[in-house]
């Protein structure tokens, strides 16, 4: 029932920044960001609980990416700084019905019931 629409992807140089947005048709609850490069498995990037009470990050992006949410706008953001070529992937947001979640569960794709279509992020000179 919940629908998600990502935006904000694009082409940036290494060291640059992008902010991805995920607009939801319903409540934020628990939402995560995942990414998938061609020929690669989908991997966890970050997750946030309702109200931002809990925030989780993959080690590969910790210190560079920041996840945040605006419950009033029903939107989750992923601020991406110090981008590297290895960050190139299709980034998708996902929604889960829980209001809180453990880190382990947040990293599992099976936790999420609804997925957006994804937005392309390309980091290249």
XYZ file of N, CA and C in Angstrom:
375
model
N 0.827 -1.200 0.000
C 0.000 0.000 0.000
C 0.870 1.262 0.000
N 1.922 1.253 0.790
C 2.859 2.367 0.797
C 3.605 2.393 -0.533
N 3.791 3.581 -1.082
C 4.541 3.770 -2.316
C 5.730 4.684 -2.049
N 6.867 4.364 -2.669
C 8.099 5.103 -2.457
C 8.642 5.591 -3.790
N 9.121 6.832 -3.823
C 9.693 7.416 -5.022
C 11.013 8.075 -4.661
N 12.116 7.576 -5.247
C 13.431 8.137 -5.003
C 13.755 9.228 -6.020
N 14.613 10.152 -5.612
C 15.103 11.184 -6.505
C 16.436 11.700 -5.978
N 17.153 12.450 -6.804
C 18.387 13.088 -6.385
C 19.657 12.463 -6.916
N 19.545 11.355 -7.623
C 20.729 10.728 -8.179
C 21.311 11.544 -9.317
N 22.506 11.156 -9.752
C 23.152 11.858 -10.839
C 24.604 11.472 -10.962
N 25.327 12.234 -11.778
C 26.749 12.030 -12.017
C 27.545 13.072 -11.257
N 28.482 12.617 -10.434
C 29.329 13.520 -9.661
C 30.772 13.047 -9.722
N 31.697 13.966 -9.478
C 33.108 13.629 -9.428
C 33.476 13.026 -8.087
N 34.523 12.227 -8.028
C 34.986 11.728 -6.731
C 35.209 12.875 -5.756
N 34.769 12.675 -4.525
C 34.853 13.709 -3.515
C 33.641 14.614 -3.460
N 32.751 14.491 -4.425
C 31.557 15.310 -4.469
C 30.464 14.801 -3.561
N 29.311 15.478 -3.612
C 28.189 15.161 -2.735
C 26.888 15.097 -3.506
N 25.975 14.296 -2.996
C 24.612 14.211 -3.487
C 23.691 14.003 -2.300
N 22.455 14.437 -2.426
C 21.439 14.137 -1.437
C 20.282 13.429 -2.118
N 20.042 12.205 -1.710
C 18.932 11.431 -2.227
C 17.700 11.643 -1.362
N 16.539 11.626 -1.988
C 15.280 11.763 -1.283
C 14.389 10.575 -1.593
N 13.599 10.184 -0.626
C 12.626 9.110 -0.795
C 11.305 9.590 -0.229
N 10.365 9.886 -1.106
C 9.049 10.354 -0.705
C 8.121 9.162 -0.536
N 7.460 9.090 0.606
C 6.570 7.983 0.921
C 5.123 8.448 0.939
N 4.225 7.541 0.556
C 2.798 7.848 0.581
C 2.193 7.606 1.951
N 2.955 6.998 2.855
C 2.491 6.707 4.190
C 3.512 7.116 5.236
N 3.357 6.611 6.444
C 4.261 6.925 7.524
C 5.654 6.384 7.296
N 6.632 7.015 7.938
C 8.026 6.641 7.746
C 8.328 5.270 8.340
N 7.901 5.051 9.576
C 8.231 3.810 10.297
C 9.734 3.557 10.225
N 10.134 2.333 9.869
C 11.533 2.030 9.618
C 11.764 2.078 8.119
N 12.774 2.817 7.702
C 13.120 2.892 6.292
C 14.611 2.723 6.121
N 14.975 2.093 5.026
C 16.372 1.839 4.739
C 16.751 2.241 3.335
N 18.044 2.422 3.141
C 18.620 2.637 1.824
C 19.519 1.463 1.484
N 19.355 0.938 0.287
C 20.185 -0.124 -0.239
C 20.739 0.305 -1.583
N 21.799 -0.357 -2.018
C 22.357 -0.051 -3.331
C 22.769 -1.337 -4.027
N 22.769 -1.276 -5.346
C 23.137 -2.439 -6.136
C 23.860 -1.988 -7.398
N 25.072 -2.462 -7.561
C 25.853 -2.214 -8.764
C 25.645 -3.367 -9.738
N 25.864 -3.147 -11.038
C 25.684 -4.220 -12.018
C 26.504 -5.451 -11.666
N 25.860 -6.604 -11.681
C 26.537 -7.848 -11.370
C 26.827 -8.072 -9.905
N 26.378 -7.179 -9.048
C 26.627 -7.287 -7.615
C 25.336 -7.565 -6.861
N 25.476 -8.089 -5.662
C 24.333 -8.276 -4.788
C 23.899 -6.938 -4.207
N 22.614 -6.828 -3.924
C 22.122 -5.641 -3.253
C 22.709 -5.576 -1.847
N 23.197 -4.407 -1.456
C 23.826 -4.269 -0.159
C 23.207 -3.136 0.653
N 23.207 -3.332 1.949
C 22.673 -2.361 2.883
C 23.556 -1.129 2.941
N 22.930 0.045 3.019
C 23.655 1.302 3.135
C 23.371 1.980 4.471
N 22.094 2.215 4.770
C 21.714 2.910 5.998
C 20.247 2.663 6.285
N 19.842 2.879 7.534
C 18.446 2.739 7.930
C 18.127 3.705 9.054
N 16.852 4.038 9.185
C 16.401 4.958 10.216
C 15.047 4.509 10.732
N 14.821 4.681 12.037
C 13.538 4.363 12.641
C 12.667 5.605 12.712
N 11.412 5.411 13.066
C 10.479 6.526 13.179
C 11.019 7.586 14.119
N 11.005 8.817 13.653
C 11.496 9.926 14.443
C 13.003 10.031 14.526
N 13.712 9.155 13.840
C 15.165 9.199 13.847
C 15.790 8.690 15.132
N 15.022 7.921 15.909
C 15.536 7.423 17.169
C 16.739 6.512 17.029
N 16.785 5.760 15.951
C 17.901 4.867 15.673
C 18.361 5.079 14.247
N 19.663 5.156 14.073
C 20.261 5.285 12.750
C 21.395 4.277 12.631
N 21.393 3.545 11.520
C 22.393 2.525 11.285
C 23.076 2.775 9.952
N 24.360 2.406 9.879
C 25.136 2.601 8.662
C 26.024 1.401 8.395
N 26.186 1.109 7.124
C 27.197 0.138 6.740
C 28.577 0.727 6.996
N 29.531 -0.125 7.335
C 30.880 0.355 7.611
C 31.473 1.099 6.417
N 31.101 0.699 5.221
C 31.668 1.291 4.025
C 31.271 2.750 3.821
N 30.186 3.189 4.459
C 29.714 4.560 4.275
C 29.717 5.367 5.563
N 29.999 4.744 6.677
C 29.982 5.429 7.969
C 30.970 6.590 7.959
N 30.492 7.744 8.408
C 31.312 8.936 8.419
C 31.207 9.756 7.159
N 30.644 9.185 6.095
C 30.473 9.894 4.828
C 29.002 10.146 4.496
N 28.144 9.191 4.831
C 26.715 9.301 4.541
C 25.942 9.584 5.819
N 24.829 10.307 5.687
C 23.949 10.590 6.802
C 22.507 10.367 6.379
N 21.787 9.544 7.129
C 20.377 9.314 6.853
C 19.548 10.164 7.811
N 18.477 10.738 7.308
C 17.593 11.553 8.122
C 16.174 11.427 7.593
N 15.211 11.853 8.393
C 13.829 11.760 7.985
C 13.021 12.955 8.434
N 11.995 13.262 7.678
C 11.051 14.326 7.998
C 9.669 13.690 7.978
N 9.138 13.396 9.160
C 7.844 12.730 9.233
C 6.718 13.592 8.669
N 6.813 14.901 8.854
C 5.797 15.792 8.324
C 5.736 15.754 6.812
N 6.895 15.695 6.164
C 6.960 15.626 4.707
C 6.918 14.195 4.199
N 6.924 13.233 5.111
C 6.941 11.818 4.749
C 8.078 11.527 3.777
N 9.249 12.006 4.121
C 10.410 11.879 3.254
C 11.638 11.475 4.063
N 12.413 10.568 3.505
C 13.690 10.161 4.073
C 14.799 10.607 3.131
N 15.904 11.071 3.702
C 17.016 11.584 2.920
C 18.280 10.776 3.176
N 19.137 10.762 2.192
C 20.465 10.189 2.341
C 21.466 11.208 1.811
N 22.145 11.879 2.727
C 23.192 12.825 2.359
C 24.480 12.051 2.130
N 25.046 12.179 0.951
C 26.216 11.407 0.553
C 27.364 12.374 0.289
N 28.385 12.324 1.129
C 29.553 13.176 0.996
C 30.794 12.339 0.711
N 31.837 13.003 0.239
C 33.104 12.339 -0.054
C 32.896 11.092 -0.900
N 32.130 11.236 -1.951
C 31.763 10.092 -2.773
C 32.972 9.491 -3.477
N 32.947 8.177 -3.598
C 34.003 7.412 -4.236
C 33.437 6.664 -5.435
N 34.280 6.313 -6.409
C 33.787 5.537 -7.546
C 33.091 4.248 -7.123
N 33.523 3.642 -6.041
C 32.910 2.415 -5.559
C 31.499 2.620 -5.032
N 31.077 3.872 -4.859
C 29.710 4.165 -4.455
C 28.737 4.121 -5.626
N 29.247 3.990 -6.836
C 28.395 3.945 -8.017
C 27.451 2.757 -7.949
N 26.153 3.027 -8.049
C 25.139 1.980 -7.946
C 23.765 2.603 -8.121
N 22.769 1.752 -8.240
C 21.382 2.183 -8.148
C 20.992 2.138 -6.679
N 20.533 3.252 -6.169
C 20.155 3.359 -4.766
C 18.640 3.285 -4.638
N 18.163 2.408 -3.765
C 16.736 2.218 -3.552
C 16.396 2.409 -2.087
N 15.261 3.021 -1.827
C 14.770 3.095 -0.460
C 13.744 2.004 -0.240
N 13.549 1.643 1.011
C 12.654 0.548 1.355
C 11.937 0.856 2.668
N 10.722 0.347 2.789
C 9.854 0.599 3.940
C 9.546 -0.681 4.682
N 9.571 -0.610 6.011
C 9.209 -1.721 6.867
C 8.146 -1.272 7.857
N 7.238 -2.168 8.252
C 6.138 -1.769 9.137
C 6.549 -1.519 10.580
N 7.692 -2.011 11.002
C 8.114 -1.825 12.382
C 8.424 -0.368 12.684
N 8.281 -0.001 13.950
C 8.632 1.342 14.398
C 10.047 1.396 14.954
N 10.603 0.259 15.276
C 11.985 0.162 15.710
C 12.541 -1.165 15.237
N 13.853 -1.261 15.162
C 14.454 -2.456 14.595
C 15.913 -2.554 15.027
N 16.414 -3.764 15.100
C 17.818 -3.979 15.423
C 18.667 -3.744 14.187
N 19.965 -3.548 14.393
C 20.866 -3.363 13.271
C 20.850 -4.578 12.352
N 20.872 -5.766 12.940
C 20.878 -6.983 12.137
C 19.676 -7.041 11.212
N 18.496 -6.786 11.761
C 17.287 -6.827 10.952
C 17.261 -5.711 9.918
N 17.822 -4.561 10.261
C 17.827 -3.436 9.340
C 18.629 -3.724 8.080
N 19.628 -4.586 8.173
C 20.482 -4.892 7.037
C 19.909 -5.961 6.115
N 18.813 -6.576 6.513
C 18.239 -7.680 5.744
C 17.165 -7.165 4.789
N 17.292 -7.500 3.527
C 16.297 -7.065 2.549
C 14.915 -7.632 2.855
N 14.866 -8.825 3.466
C 13.593 -9.458 3.774
C 12.800 -8.707 4.832
N 13.420 -7.805 5.543
C 12.742 -7.003 6.549
C 11.743 -6.032 5.926
N 12.015 -5.608 4.715
C 11.265 -4.533 4.087
C 10.180 -5.060 3.152
N 9.014 -4.435 3.226
C 7.860 -4.879 2.457
C 7.657 -4.103 1.161
N 8.157 -2.880 1.090
C 7.938 -2.012 -0.058
C 9.262 -1.410 -0.499
N 9.475 -1.383 -1.808
C 10.704 -0.851 -2.390
C 10.405 0.193 -3.453
N 11.245 1.215 -3.526
C 11.143 2.185 -4.598
C 11.802 1.676 -5.863
N 11.694 2.440 -6.930
C 12.238 2.041 -8.221
C 13.744 2.246 -8.323
N 14.301 3.096 -7.484
C 15.733 3.318 -7.477
C 16.146 4.555 -8.248
N 17.288 5.112 -7.878
C 17.861 6.255 -8.567
C 19.352 6.008 -8.771
N 19.850 6.320 -9.963
C 21.226 6.018 -10.326
C 22.180 7.048 -9.756
N 23.231 6.572 -9.111
C 24.325 7.409 -8.634
C 25.596 6.945 -9.325
N 26.248 7.852 -10.033
C 27.487 7.538 -10.732
C 28.573 8.488 -10.263
N 29.666 7.936 -9.764
C 30.799 8.726 -9.280
C 31.967 8.460 -10.214
N 32.330 9.463 -10.991
C 33.370 9.292 -12.004
C 33.946 10.640 -12.385
N 35.216 10.626 -12.811
C 35.853 11.828 -13.314
C 35.447 12.108 -14.747
